[in-house]
Amino acid sequence: MWSTTTGEEQMDVFGFNPTDAGAVALLTLVVLLVLTGRLVPRRTHEDTIADRDNWRAAYLESEKARRAEHEQVEELLEMAKLGGHILTALPHAGRGEGEVSEGDRLGQAPGPRG
């Protein structure tokens, strides 16, 4: 698209020299650059930069929250593993046929002991 020659300091844009063209050709060139997206208005450029900065801030905030959540999940998993180890380490009470433990009698009227 852009080319220059070193000896003559001549610049070609889209294959022609802008200094050889008139005002209408230069205006056509500017319109063409705007339509192809190579030349954007300042306000559009500033909006794009502001939008990029907003997305970057939102990303950093979400990553910070994700790291905190990950640390909490790790702590909870460790607590769950500890609870599992404690439960498996508890001795199992042996029950005979027809034997009922005190925990099973909750909510029932006490019977005569004999």
mmCIF file with all atom_site columns, C-alpha atoms in Angstrom, residues 77-90:
data_model
loop_
_atom_site.group_PDB
_atom_site.id
_atom_site.type_symbol
_atom_site.label_atom_id
_atom_site.label_alt_id
_atom_site.label_comp_id
_atom_site.label_asym_id
_atom_site.label_entity_id
_atom_site.label_seq_id
_atom_site.pdbx_PDB_ins_code
_atom_site.Cartn_x
_atom_site.Cartn_y
_atom_site.Cartn_z
_atom_site.occupancy
_atom_site.B_iso_or_equiv
_atom_site.pdbx_formal_charge
_atom_site.auth_seq_id
_atom_site.auth_comp_id
_atom_site.auth_asym_id
_atom_site.auth_atom_id
_atom_site.pdbx_PDB_model_num
ATOM 1  C CA . LEU A 1 77 ? -10.780 -29.792 50.530 1.00 0.00 ? 77 LEU A CA 1
ATOM 2  C CA . GLU A 1 78 ? -8.143  -30.101 53.227 1.00 0.00 ? 78 GLU A CA 1
ATOM 3  C CA . MET A 1 79 ? -10.826 -29.804 55.907 1.00 0.00 ? 79 MET A CA 1
ATOM 4  C CA . ALA A 1 80 ? -12.952 -32.445 54.156 1.00 0.00 ? 80 ALA A CA 1
ATOM 5  C CA . LYS A 1 81 ? -9.975  -34.800 53.926 1.00 0.00 ? 81 LYS A CA 1
ATOM 6  C CA . LEU A 1 82 ? -9.251  -34.259 57.620 1.00 0.00 ? 82 LEU A CA 1
ATOM 7  C CA . GLY A 1 83 ? -12.895 -34.948 58.495 1.00 0.00 ? 83 GLY A CA 1
ATOM 8  C CA . GLY A 1 84 ? -12.822 -38.130 56.425 1.00 0.00 ? 84 GLY A CA 1
ATOM 9  C CA . HIS A 1 85 ? -9.650  -39.319 58.143 1.00 0.00 ? 85 HIS A CA 1
ATOM 10 C CA . ILE A 1 86 ? -11.159 -38.608 61.571 1.00 0.00 ? 86 ILE A CA 1
ATOM 11 C CA . LEU A 1 87 ? -14.341 -40.512 60.742 1.00 0.00 ? 87 LEU A CA 1
ATOM 12 C CA . THR A 1 88 ? -12.463 -43.536 59.426 1.00 0.00 ? 88 THR A CA 1
ATOM 13 C CA . ALA A 1 89 ? -10.208 -43.547 62.497 1.00 0.00 ? 89 ALA A CA 1
ATOM 14 C CA . LEU A 1 90 ? -13.143 -43.749 64.941 1.00 0.00 ? 90 LEU A CA 1
#
